[in-house]
PDB file of C-alpha atoms in Angstrom:
ATOM      1  CA  MET A   1       0.000   0.000   0.000  1.00  0.00           C
ATOM      2  CA  LYS A   2       2.792   2.397   0.984  1.00  0.00           C
ATOM      3  CA  ARG A   3       4.709   1.369  -2.131  1.00  0.00           C
ATOM      4  CA  PHE A   4       1.703   2.116  -4.339  1.00  0.00           C
ATOM      5  CA  ALA A   5       1.106   5.534  -2.720  1.00  0.00           C
ATOM      6  CA  VAL A   6       4.771   6.547  -3.020  1.00  0.00           C
ATOM      7  CA  ILE A   7       5.034   5.472  -6.670  1.00  0.00           C
ATOM      8  CA  CYS A   8       1.793   7.271  -7.547  1.00  0.00           C
ATOM      9  CA  SER A   9       2.879  10.496  -5.875  1.00  0.00           C
ATOM     10  CA  ALA A  10       6.300  10.292  -7.541  1.00  0.00           C
ATOM     11  CA  LEU A  11       4.673   9.890 -10.954  1.00  0.00           C
ATOM     12  CA  LEU A  12       2.319  12.789 -10.183  1.00  0.00           C
ATOM     13  CA  PHE A  13       5.311  14.893  -9.123  1.00  0.00           C
ATOM     14  CA  VAL A  14       7.221  14.149 -12.345  1.00  0.00           C
ATOM     15  CA  GLY A  15       4.133  14.886 -14.422  1.00  0.00           C
ATOM     16  CA  SER A  16       3.436  18.261 -12.847  1.00  0.00           C
ATOM     17  CA  LEU A  17       7.101  19.254 -12.825  1.00  0.00           C
ATOM     18  CA  ALA A  18       7.467  18.321 -16.506  1.00  0.00           C
ATOM     19  CA  ALA A  19       4.339  20.297 -17.367  1.00  0.00           C
ATOM     20  CA  ALA A  20       5.716  23.299 -15.490  1.00  0.00           C
ATOM     21  CA  MET A  21       9.085  23.022 -17.267  1.00  0.00           C
ATOM     22  CA  LEU A  22       7.475  22.836 -20.687  1.00  0.00           C
ATOM     23  CA  GLU A  23       5.493  26.009 -19.925  1.00  0.00           C
ATOM     24  CA  LEU A  24       8.340  27.829 -18.208  1.00  0.00           C
ATOM     25  CA  ALA A  25       8.806  31.468 -19.210  1.00  0.00           C
ATOM     26  CA  PRO A  26      12.333  32.703 -20.004  1.00  0.00           C
ATOM     27  CA  ALA A  27      14.354  33.601 -16.921  1.00  0.00           C
ATOM     28  CA  ALA A  28      13.822  37.171 -15.704  1.00  0.00           C
ATOM     29  CA  ILE A  29      17.496  37.536 -14.786  1.00  0.00           C
ATOM     30  CA  ASP A  30      20.091  36.552 -17.358  1.00  0.00           C
ATOM     31  CA  LEU A  31      23.587  36.420 -15.921  1.00  0.00           C
ATOM     32  CA  ARG A  32      25.320  35.436 -19.156  1.00  0.00           C
ATOM     33  CA  GLY A  33      25.721  39.049 -20.218  1.00  0.00           C
ATOM     34  CA  PRO A  34      27.348  40.316 -16.991  1.00  0.00           C
ATOM     35  CA  VAL A  35      29.603  37.241 -16.821  1.00  0.00           C
ATOM     36  CA  ALA A  36      30.845  37.816 -20.351  1.00  0.00           C
ATOM     37  CA  ALA A  37      31.160  41.580 -19.856  1.00  0.00           C
ATOM     38  CA  HIS A  38      33.480  41.297 -16.848  1.00  0.00           C
ATOM     39  CA  LEU A  39      35.461  38.300 -18.074  1.00  0.00           C
ATOM     40  CA  ALA A  40      38.416  40.488 -19.057  1.00  0.00           C
ATOM     41  CA  ALA A  41      38.793  41.756 -15.482  1.00  0.00           C
ATOM     42  CA  SER A  42      38.401  38.334 -13.851  1.00  0.00           C
ATOM     43  CA  GLY A  43      41.923  37.096 -14.561  1.00  0.00           C
ATOM     44  CA  VAL A  44      40.823  33.976 -16.453  1.00  0.00           C
ATOM     45  CA  SER A  45      39.185  33.540 -19.828  1.00  0.00           C
ATOM     46  CA  HIS A  46      36.917  30.570 -19.078  1.00  0.00           C
ATOM     47  CA  PRO A  47      33.547  31.693 -17.684  1.00  0.00           C
ATOM     48  CA  VAL A  48      32.964  28.720 -15.352  1.00  0.00           C
ATOM     49  CA  THR A  49      36.348  29.199 -13.683  1.00  0.00           C
ATOM     50  CA  ALA A  50      35.657  32.933 -13.461  1.00  0.00           C
ATOM     51  CA  VAL A  51      32.353  32.256 -11.682  1.00  0.00           C
ATOM     52  CA  LEU A  52      33.872  29.636  -9.368  1.00  0.00           C
ATOM     53  CA  LEU A  53      36.946  31.518  -8.240  1.00  0.00           C
ATOM     54  CA  ASN A  54      36.196  35.178  -8.855  1.00  0.00           C
ATOM     55  CA  TYR A  55      32.540  36.228  -9.045  1.00  0.00           C
ATOM     56  CA  ARG A  56      31.345  33.702  -6.487  1.00  0.00           C
ATOM     57  CA  GLY A  57      34.616  32.808  -4.806  1.00  0.00           C
ATOM     58  CA  TYR A  58      33.007  32.594  -1.387  1.00  0.00           C
ATOM     59  CA  ASP A  59      30.924  29.632  -2.574  1.00  0.00           C
ATOM     60  CA  THR A  60      34.112  27.767  -3.384  1.00  0.00           C
ATOM     61  CA  LEU A  61      35.692  28.878  -0.109  1.00  0.00           C
ATOM     62  CA  LEU A  62      32.803  27.491   1.915  1.00  0.00           C
ATOM     63  CA  GLU A  63      32.694  24.367  -0.235  1.00  0.00           C
ATOM     64  CA  ILE A  64      36.263  23.539   0.749  1.00  0.00           C
ATOM     65  CA  ALA A  65      35.262  24.107   4.365  1.00  0.00           C
ATOM     66  CA  VAL A  66      32.364  21.659   3.939  1.00  0.00           C
ATOM     67  CA  LEU A  67      34.690  19.070   2.407  1.00  0.00           C
ATOM     68  CA  LEU A  68      37.160  19.470   5.266  1.00  0.00           C
ATOM     69  CA  LEU A  69      34.327  19.210   7.783  1.00  0.00           C
ATOM     70  CA  ALA A  70      33.088  15.973   6.193  1.00  0.00           C
ATOM     71  CA  LEU A  71      36.595  14.536   6.413  1.00  0.00           C
ATOM     72  CA  LEU A  72      36.875  15.534  10.080  1.00  0.00           C
ATOM     73  CA  ALA A  73      33.501  13.904  10.789  1.00  0.00           C
ATOM     74  CA  ILE A  74      34.664  10.710   9.060  1.00  0.00           C
ATOM     75  CA  LEU A  75      37.875  10.705  11.098  1.00  0.00           C
ATOM     76  CA  ALA A  76      35.744  11.009  14.228  1.00  0.00           C
ATOM     77  CA  VAL A  77      33.416   8.180  13.168  1.00  0.00           C
ATOM     78  CA  VAL A  78      35.737   5.452  11.848  1.00  0.00           C
ATOM     79  CA  GLY A  79      37.078   3.051  14.397  1.00  0.00           C
ATOM     80  CA  GLU A  80      40.551   2.288  15.594  1.00  0.00           C
ATOM     81  CA  PRO A  81      42.991   1.681  12.766  1.00  0.00           C
ATOM     82  CA  GLY A  82      43.465  -1.979  12.023  1.00  0.00           C
ATOM     83  CA  ALA A  83      45.832  -3.788   9.679  1.00  0.00           C
ATOM     84  CA  ALA A  84      45.525  -1.439   6.757  1.00  0.00           C
ATOM     85  CA  ARG A  85      47.293  -2.936   3.759  1.00  0.00           C
ATOM     86  CA  PRO A  86      44.912  -4.767   1.423  1.00  0.00           C
ATOM     87  CA  ALA A  87      45.913  -8.014  -0.207  1.00  0.00           C
ATOM     88  CA  PRO A  88      48.268  -7.303  -3.118  1.00  0.00           C
ATOM     89  CA  ALA A  89      46.417  -7.362  -6.415  1.00  0.00           C
ATOM     90  CA  HIS A  90      47.339  -9.227  -9.567  1.00  0.00           C
ATOM     91  CA  PRO A  91      50.827  -8.237 -10.873  1.00  0.00           C
ATOM     92  CA  VAL A  92      49.313  -6.998 -14.140  1.00  0.00           C
ATOM     93  CA  LEU A  93      47.033  -4.591 -12.267  1.00  0.00           C
ATOM     94  CA  GLN A  94      49.945  -3.470 -10.103  1.00  0.00           C
ATOM     95  CA  THR A  95      52.129  -2.781 -13.131  1.00  0.00           C
ATOM     96  CA  LEU A  96      49.300  -0.903 -14.839  1.00  0.00           C
ATOM     97  CA  ALA A  97      48.719   1.164 -11.709  1.00  0.00           C
ATOM     98  CA  ARG A  98      52.422   2.011 -11.532  1.00  0.00           C
ATOM     99  CA  LEU A  99      52.357   3.055 -15.194  1.00  0.00           C
ATOM    100  CA  ALA A 100      49.121   5.023 -14.920  1.00  0.00           C
ATOM    101  CA  THR A 101      49.965   7.042 -11.820  1.00  0.00           C
ATOM    102  CA  PRO A 102      52.633   9.329 -13.382  1.00  0.00           C
ATOM    103  CA  LEU A 103      50.304   9.897 -16.351  1.00  0.00           C
ATOM    104  CA  MET A 104      47.482  10.830 -14.002  1.00  0.00           C
ATOM    105  CA  ILE A 105      49.727  13.338 -12.240  1.00  0.00           C
ATOM    106  CA  VAL A 106      50.608  14.916 -15.602  1.00  0.00           C
ATOM    107  CA  VAL A 107      46.906  15.023 -16.545  1.00  0.00           C
ATOM    108  CA  ALA A 108      46.074  16.663 -13.199  1.00  0.00           C
ATOM    109  CA  VAL A 109      48.694  19.393 -13.696  1.00  0.00           C
ATOM    110  CA  TYR A 110      47.432  19.983 -17.233  1.00  0.00           C
ATOM    111  CA  LEU A 111      43.814  20.209 -16.039  1.00  0.00           C
ATOM    112  CA  LEU A 112      44.842  22.702 -13.364  1.00  0.00           C
ATOM    113  CA  TRP A 113      46.648  24.865 -15.903  1.00  0.00           C
ATOM    114  CA  ALA A 114      43.925  24.551 -18.548  1.00  0.00           C
ATOM    115  CA  GLY A 115      41.239  25.711 -16.107  1.00  0.00           C
ATOM    116  CA  ALA A 116      42.126  29.323 -16.883  1.00  0.00           C
ATOM    117  CA  PHE A 117      41.002  29.152 -20.496  1.00  0.00           C
ATOM    118  CA  ARG A 118      39.017  25.936 -21.093  1.00  0.00           C
ATOM    119  CA  PRO A 119      37.071  23.338 -19.080  1.00  0.00           C
ATOM    120  CA  GLY A 120      39.271  22.147 -16.233  1.00  0.00           C
ATOM    121  CA  GLY A 121      40.441  23.557 -12.944  1.00  0.00           C
ATOM    122  CA  ALA A 122      41.187  22.628  -9.371  1.00  0.00           C
ATOM    123  CA  PHE A 123      38.258  20.254  -8.814  1.00  0.00           C
ATOM    124  CA  GLN A 124      38.876  18.138 -11.865  1.00  0.00           C
ATOM    125  CA  ALA A 125      42.630  18.052 -11.213  1.00  0.00           C
ATOM    126  CA  GLY A 126      42.096  17.142  -7.571  1.00  0.00           C
ATOM    127  CA  ALA A 127      39.672  14.393  -8.544  1.00  0.00           C
ATOM    128  CA  VAL A 128      42.194  12.866 -10.961  1.00  0.00           C
ATOM    129  CA  LEU A 129      44.941  12.949  -8.314  1.00  0.00           C
ATOM    130  CA  ALA A 130      42.604  11.392  -5.749  1.00  0.00           C
ATOM    131  CA  ALA A 131      41.658   8.697  -8.266  1.00  0.00           C
ATOM    132  CA  ALA A 132      45.358   7.912  -8.648  1.00  0.00           C
ATOM    133  CA  GLY A 133      45.604   7.450  -4.886  1.00  0.00           C
ATOM    134  CA  VAL A 134      42.551   5.196  -4.804  1.00  0.00           C
ATOM    135  CA  LEU A 135      43.895   3.164  -7.745  1.00  0.00           C
ATOM    136  CA  LEU A 136      47.209   2.622  -5.959  1.00  0.00           C
ATOM    137  CA  HIS A 137      45.331   1.565  -2.835  1.00  0.00           C
ATOM    138  CA  LEU A 138      43.136  -0.905  -4.712  1.00  0.00           C
ATOM    139  CA  ALA A 139      46.197  -2.390  -6.383  1.00  0.00           C
ATOM    140  CA  GLY A 140      47.705  -2.993  -2.957  1.00  0.00           C
ATOM    141  CA  LEU A 141      50.543  -0.504  -3.410  1.00  0.00           C
ATOM    142  CA  LEU A 142      49.350   2.204  -1.014  1.00  0.00           C
ATOM    143  CA  PRO A 143      48.176   1.259   2.480  1.00  0.00           C
ATOM    144  CA  GLY A 144      45.073   2.863   3.976  1.00  0.00           C
ATOM    145  CA  TRP A 145      45.820   5.986   5.960  1.00  0.00           C
ATOM    146  CA  GLN A 146      46.232   5.985   9.710  1.00  0.00           C
ATOM    147  CA  THR A 147      45.294   8.923  11.915  1.00  0.00           C
ATOM    148  CA  PRO A 148      46.899  11.866  10.099  1.00  0.00           C
ATOM    149  CA  ARG A 149      50.074  13.350  11.499  1.00  0.00           C
ATOM    150  CA  LEU A 150      51.174  16.967  11.161  1.00  0.00           C
ATOM    151  CA  ARG A 151      52.322  16.815   7.526  1.00  0.00           C
ATOM    152  CA  LEU A 152      49.106  15.255   6.235  1.00  0.00           C
ATOM    153  CA  ARG A 153      47.019  17.608   8.370  1.00  0.00           C
ATOM    154  CA  LEU A 154      48.827  20.581   6.846  1.00  0.00           C
ATOM    155  CA  GLY A 155      48.166  19.187   3.383  1.00  0.00           C
ATOM    156  CA  LEU A 156      44.486  18.587   4.101  1.00  0.00           C
ATOM    157  CA  ALA A 157      43.846  22.029   5.562  1.00  0.00           C
ATOM    158  CA  GLY A 158      46.390  23.934   3.421  1.00  0.00           C
ATOM    159  CA  GLY A 159      44.087  24.745   0.501  1.00  0.00           C
ATOM    160  CA  PHE A 160      41.374  26.111   2.740  1.00  0.00           C
ATOM    161  CA  ALA A 161      43.905  28.048   4.822  1.00  0.00           C
ATOM    162  CA  LEU A 162      45.542  29.527   1.722  1.00  0.00           C
ATOM    163  CA  PHE A 163      42.172  30.541   0.277  1.00  0.00           C
ATOM    164  CA  LEU A 164      41.183  32.058   3.617  1.00  0.00           C
ATOM    165  CA  ALA A 165      44.498  33.922   3.856  1.00  0.00           C
ATOM    166  CA  VAL A 166      44.035  35.417   0.374  1.00  0.00           C
ATOM    167  CA  ALA A 167      40.440  36.358   1.236  1.00  0.00           C
ATOM    168  CA  GLY A 168      41.570  37.937   4.494  1.00  0.00           C
ATOM    169  CA  GLY A 169      44.399  39.792   2.803  1.00  0.00           C
ATOM    170  CA  LEU A 170      42.023  41.189   0.188  1.00  0.00           C
ATOM    171  CA  LEU A 171      39.644  42.293   2.929  1.00  0.00           C
ATOM    172  CA  ALA A 172      42.078  45.183   3.483  1.00  0.00           C
ATOM    173  CA  GLN A 173      40.772  46.826   0.318  1.00  0.00           C
ATOM    174  CA  GLY A 174      37.150  46.637   1.385  1.00  0.00           C
ATOM    175  CA  THR A 175      35.412  43.600  -0.098  1.00  0.00           C
ATOM    176  CA  LEU A 176      35.889  39.910   0.578  1.00  0.00           C
ATOM    177  CA  LEU A 177      37.565  38.150  -2.355  1.00  0.00           C
ATOM    178  CA  GLN A 178      37.567  41.111  -4.725  1.00  0.00           C
ATOM    179  CA  TYR A 179      40.799  40.618  -6.622  1.00  0.00           C
ATOM    180  CA  PRO A 180      42.553  43.607  -8.155  1.00  0.00           C
ATOM    181  CA  PRO A 181      42.330  42.932 -11.917  1.00  0.00           C
ATOM    182  CA  ALA A 182      46.099  43.116 -12.389  1.00  0.00           C
ATOM    183  CA  LEU A 183      46.726  40.373  -9.804  1.00  0.00           C
ATOM    184  CA  ALA A 184      43.582  38.302 -10.400  1.00  0.00           C
ATOM    185  CA  GLY A 185      45.129  35.715 -12.738  1.00  0.00           C
ATOM    186  CA  GLY A 186      48.080  35.001 -10.458  1.00  0.00           C
ATOM    187  CA  LEU A 187      45.967  34.866  -7.316  1.00  0.00           C
ATOM    188  CA  ILE A 188      43.482  32.479  -8.925  1.00  0.00           C
ATOM    189  CA  LEU A 189      46.311  30.188 -10.080  1.00  0.00           C
ATOM    190  CA  LEU A 190      47.824  30.285  -6.578  1.00  0.00           C
ATOM    191  CA  ILE A 191      44.501  29.440  -4.922  1.00  0.00           C
ATOM    192  CA  GLU A 192      43.749  26.727  -7.469  1.00  0.00           C
ATOM    193  CA  SER A 193      47.130  25.080  -6.927  1.00  0.00           C
ATOM    194  CA  GLY A 194      46.552  24.958  -3.181  1.00  0.00           C
ATOM    195  CA  LEU A 195      43.009  23.731  -3.705  1.00  0.00           C
ATOM    196  CA  THR A 196      44.154  20.960  -6.059  1.00  0.00           C
ATOM    197  CA  LEU A 197      46.563  19.555  -3.503  1.00  0.00           C
ATOM    198  CA  SER A 198      44.114  19.766  -0.607  1.00  0.00           C
ATOM    199  CA  LEU A 199      41.191  18.477  -2.658  1.00  0.00           C
ATOM    200  CA  ALA A 200      43.226  15.504  -3.866  1.00  0.00           C
ATOM    201  CA  LEU A 201      44.284  14.644  -0.316  1.00  0.00           C
ATOM    202  CA  THR A 202      40.758  15.148   1.038  1.00  0.00           C
ATOM    203  CA  LEU A 203      39.014  13.133  -1.661  1.00  0.00           C
ATOM    204  CA  ALA A 204      41.609  10.361  -1.424  1.00  0.00           C
ATOM    205  CA  GLY A 205      41.300  10.555   2.357  1.00  0.00           C
ATOM    206  CA  LEU A 206      37.541  10.033   2.176  1.00  0.00           C
ATOM    207  CA  PHE A 207      38.385   6.632   0.680  1.00  0.00           C
ATOM    208  CA  LEU A 208      41.678   5.772   2.376  1.00  0.00           C
ATOM    209  CA  PHE A 209      40.638   6.662   5.926  1.00  0.00           C
ATOM    210  CA  LEU A 210      37.459   4.649   5.491  1.00  0.00           C
ATOM    211  CA  SER A 211      39.326   1.610   4.216  1.00  0.00           C
ATOM    212  CA  ARG A 212      41.932   1.530   6.978  1.00  0.00           C
ATOM    213  CA  ASP A 213      39.937  -0.811   9.197  1.00  0.00           C
ATOM    214  CA  GLU A 214      38.941  -3.049   6.316  1.00  0.00           C
ATOM    215  CA  VAL A 215      40.888  -6.065   7.546  1.00  0.00           C
ATOM    216  CA  ALA A 216      39.894  -5.655  11.183  1.00  0.00           C
ATOM    217  CA  PRO A 217      37.004  -7.926  12.237  1.00  0.00           C
TER     218      PRO A 217
ATOM    219  CA  MET B   1      12.335  20.728 -27.640  1.00  0.00           C
ATOM    220  CA  THR B   2      15.998  21.551 -27.063  1.00  0.00           C
ATOM    221  CA  SER B   3      18.485  19.135 -25.524  1.00  0.00           C
ATOM    222  CA  GLY B   4      18.670  21.348 -22.430  1.00  0.00           C
ATOM    223  CA  LEU B   5      14.949  20.895 -21.799  1.00  0.00           C
ATOM    224  CA  LEU B   6      15.345  17.153 -22.321  1.00  0.00           C
ATOM    225  CA  PHE B   7      18.113  17.105 -19.686  1.00  0.00           C
ATOM    226  CA  ALA B   8      15.828  18.959 -17.275  1.00  0.00           C
ATOM    227  CA  LEU B   9      12.941  16.533 -17.850  1.00  0.00           C
ATOM    228  CA  VAL B  10      15.204  13.509 -17.338  1.00  0.00           C
ATOM    229  CA  GLY B  11      16.562  15.225 -14.223  1.00  0.00           C
ATOM    230  CA  ALA B  12      13.041  15.602 -12.817  1.00  0.00           C
ATOM    231  CA  ALA B  13      12.374  11.906 -13.469  1.00  0.00           C
ATOM    232  CA  LEU B  14      15.673  10.899 -11.814  1.00  0.00           C
ATOM    233  CA  PHE B  15      14.872  13.079  -8.817  1.00  0.00           C
ATOM    234  CA  ALA B  16      11.455  11.457  -8.350  1.00  0.00           C
ATOM    235  CA  LEU B  17      13.045   8.007  -8.780  1.00  0.00           C
ATOM    236  CA  GLY B  18      15.537   8.909  -6.064  1.00  0.00           C
ATOM    237  CA  VAL B  19      12.845  10.190  -3.700  1.00  0.00           C
ATOM    238  CA  ALA B  20      10.824   6.996  -4.151  1.00  0.00           C
ATOM    239  CA  GLY B  21      13.991   4.978  -3.508  1.00  0.00           C
ATOM    240  CA  VAL B  22      14.861   6.871  -0.329  1.00  0.00           C
ATOM    241  CA  VAL B  23      11.329   6.365   1.007  1.00  0.00           C
ATOM    242  CA  LEU B  24      10.803   2.752  -0.073  1.00  0.00           C
ATOM    243  CA  ILE B  25      14.184   1.041   0.273  1.00  0.00           C
ATOM    244  CA  ASP B  26      15.349  -0.154   3.682  1.00  0.00           C
ATOM    245  CA  HIS B  27      18.889  -1.245   2.819  1.00  0.00           C
ATOM    246  CA  LEU B  28      21.130   1.706   3.706  1.00  0.00           C
ATOM    247  CA  LEU B  29      23.634   1.341   0.849  1.00  0.00           C
ATOM    248  CA  ARG B  30      20.843   1.335  -1.707  1.00  0.00           C
ATOM    249  CA  ARG B  31      19.234   4.242   0.089  1.00  0.00           C
ATOM    250  CA  ILE B  32      22.494   6.221  -0.227  1.00  0.00           C
ATOM    251  CA  LEU B  33      22.537   5.377  -3.929  1.00  0.00           C
ATOM    252  CA  ALA B  34      18.956   6.622  -4.246  1.00  0.00           C
ATOM    253  CA  PHE B  35      19.939   9.795  -2.397  1.00  0.00           C
ATOM    254  CA  ASN B  36      22.737  10.359  -4.934  1.00  0.00           C
ATOM    255  CA  LEU B  37      20.245   9.801  -7.739  1.00  0.00           C
ATOM    256  CA  MET B  38      18.133  12.604  -6.251  1.00  0.00           C
ATOM    257  CA  GLY B  39      21.158  14.885  -6.252  1.00  0.00           C
ATOM    258  CA  SER B  40      22.085  14.026  -9.833  1.00  0.00           C
ATOM    259  CA  GLY B  41      18.510  14.734 -10.910  1.00  0.00           C
ATOM    260  CA  ALA B  42      18.595  18.153  -9.248  1.00  0.00           C
ATOM    261  CA  PHE B  43      21.929  18.953 -10.941  1.00  0.00           C
ATOM    262  CA  LEU B  44      20.535  17.930 -14.329  1.00  0.00           C
ATOM    263  CA  VAL B  45      17.507  20.177 -13.805  1.00  0.00           C
ATOM    264  CA  LEU B  46      19.740  23.125 -12.878  1.00  0.00           C
ATOM    265  CA  VAL B  47      22.088  22.754 -15.839  1.00  0.00           C
ATOM    266  CA  GLY B  48      19.391  21.707 -18.298  1.00  0.00           C
ATOM    267  CA  LEU B  49      16.918  24.479 -17.537  1.00  0.00           C
ATOM    268  CA  ALA B  50      19.664  27.091 -17.696  1.00  0.00           C
ATOM    269  CA  GLN B  51      20.573  26.100 -21.252  1.00  0.00           C
ATOM    270  CA  ARG B  52      17.104  25.326 -22.567  1.00  0.00           C
ATOM    271  CA  ASN B  53      17.464  28.143 -25.085  1.00  0.00           C
ATOM    272  CA  GLY B  54      20.579  26.504 -26.474  1.00  0.00           C
ATOM    273  CA  VAL B  55      23.154  28.849 -24.918  1.00  0.00           C
ATOM    274  CA  PRO B  56      24.891  27.447 -21.808  1.00  0.00           C
ATOM    275  CA  ASP B  57      24.935  29.645 -18.697  1.00  0.00           C
ATOM    276  CA  PRO B  58      28.210  29.421 -16.719  1.00  0.00           C
ATOM    277  CA  VAL B  59      26.708  30.393 -13.348  1.00  0.00           C
ATOM    278  CA  PRO B  60      24.519  27.276 -12.812  1.00  0.00           C
ATOM    279  CA  GLN B  61      27.327  25.121 -14.213  1.00  0.00           C
ATOM    280  CA  ALA B  62      29.724  26.452 -11.588  1.00  0.00           C
ATOM    281  CA  MET B  63      27.110  26.000  -8.855  1.00  0.00           C
ATOM    282  CA  VAL B  64      26.532  22.401  -9.949  1.00  0.00           C
ATOM    283  CA  LEU B  65      30.276  21.754  -9.893  1.00  0.00           C
ATOM    284  CA  THR B  66      30.283  22.982  -6.294  1.00  0.00           C
ATOM    285  CA  GLY B  67      27.244  20.830  -5.561  1.00  0.00           C
ATOM    286  CA  ILE B  68      28.858  17.689  -6.956  1.00  0.00           C
ATOM    287  CA  VAL B  69      31.846  18.030  -4.636  1.00  0.00           C
ATOM    288  CA  VAL B  70      29.596  18.608  -1.626  1.00  0.00           C
ATOM    289  CA  ALA B  71      27.495  15.583  -2.660  1.00  0.00           C
ATOM    290  CA  VAL B  72      30.658  13.452  -2.755  1.00  0.00           C
ATOM    291  CA  ALA B  73      31.544  14.611   0.754  1.00  0.00           C
ATOM    292  CA  ALA B  74      28.021  13.916   2.031  1.00  0.00           C
ATOM    293  CA  THR B  75      28.048  10.452   0.439  1.00  0.00           C
ATOM    294  CA  ALA B  76      31.378   9.608   2.046  1.00  0.00           C
ATOM    295  CA  LEU B  77      30.076  10.719   5.435  1.00  0.00           C
ATOM    296  CA  ALA B  78      26.928   8.633   4.963  1.00  0.00           C
ATOM    297  CA  LEU B  79      29.050   5.607   4.053  1.00  0.00           C
ATOM    298  CA  ALA B  80      31.223   6.119   7.125  1.00  0.00           C
ATOM    299  CA  LEU B  81      28.144   6.271   9.359  1.00  0.00           C
ATOM    300  CA  THR B  82      26.730   3.164   7.654  1.00  0.00           C
ATOM    301  CA  ARG B  83      29.948   1.258   8.260  1.00  0.00           C
ATOM    302  CA  LYS B  84      29.948   2.315  11.889  1.00  0.00           C
ATOM    303  CA  LEU B  85      26.349   1.160  12.239  1.00  0.00           C
ATOM    304  CA  HIS B  86      27.266  -2.153  10.633  1.00  0.00           C
ATOM    305  CA  ALA B  87      30.250  -2.575  12.937  1.00  0.00           C
ATOM    306  CA  LEU B  88      28.206  -1.786  16.040  1.00  0.00           C
ATOM    307  CA  THR B  89      24.956  -3.634  15.311  1.00  0.00           C
ATOM    308  CA  GLY B  90      25.721  -5.930  12.374  1.00  0.00           C
ATOM    309  CA  ARG B  91      22.775  -4.621  10.381  1.00  0.00           C
ATOM    310  CA  LEU B  92      22.451  -2.382   7.344  1.00  0.00           C
ATOM    311  CA  ASP B  93      18.981  -0.952   7.885  1.00  0.00           C
ATOM    312  CA  LEU B  94      17.557   1.484  10.381  1.00  0.00           C
ATOM    313  CA  PRO B  95      15.262   0.136  13.101  1.00  0.00           C
ATOM    314  CA  GLU B  96      11.594   0.888  12.463  1.00  0.00           C
ATOM    315  CA  ASP B  97       9.746   3.142  14.854  1.00  0.00           C
ATOM    316  CA  ALA B  98       7.568   1.244  17.307  1.00  0.00           C
ATOM    317  CA  ASP B  99       4.424   3.100  16.268  1.00  0.00           C
ATOM    318  CA  ASP B 100       4.974   2.678  12.550  1.00  0.00           C
TER     319      ASP B 100
END
């Protein structure tokens, strides 16, 4: 009975939402014009990167904080570290992982650099680096992470701290995260580099901290 | 119909599918998957509706990029809590309320 009611209401919801979308009037506010008009002053030439790190930089700042918070919550939840190294995988997979990891690092650096003028940027680069870490772990080459020591903690929090420091420094001229146009490109690249490193460590940590007690009963 | 509108319609369907899954499924892993389906549907609606006239709008795209990362973090936290629940009680579903 519950199943029937839920499915019926879901279908009704899709139907009404689809009808509304088909009838939807054009948006009253169009932000494409302003984004394109100020692109020259934003320091980058790709509009998505400009929105992420310049026009709405505080969204990205808080997003990193959310990611860090999630990692801290996971560290608080997972149990005592057990024997962390997974069983070594097949030699072919191990060799492939060893070959793929340097390539993935190169791809990550390229994505970071390309973010200024084409699709790419810190998030994509960080995700590729984190995927390299997860791949190494699954191939049995990288043990799951124990409770982080100082160096790893600095790496995890560094991107957020760097972003916050830039935001605080720019507060001196009145507005949070309003880059001077002459410095914007350099500042964005600096922030994105820090973000890439921290994002890669955080995203890999989401997996590697969780898998550390895999072997424990 | 433009492809953007099609994306938005599929996103609405995915969202409803996810809601039904979250309500109906008891197994926590599958419920987390359904929750992610909800999120993906919402992202598709945001991106699709913004480009239903054929010209992509960078602002919703950037917001969705932010949303995806937050969704990954939320999923990881949910998985960690599920594992803890499994370690403590040996089960992968939430106890029903007594008056249900």
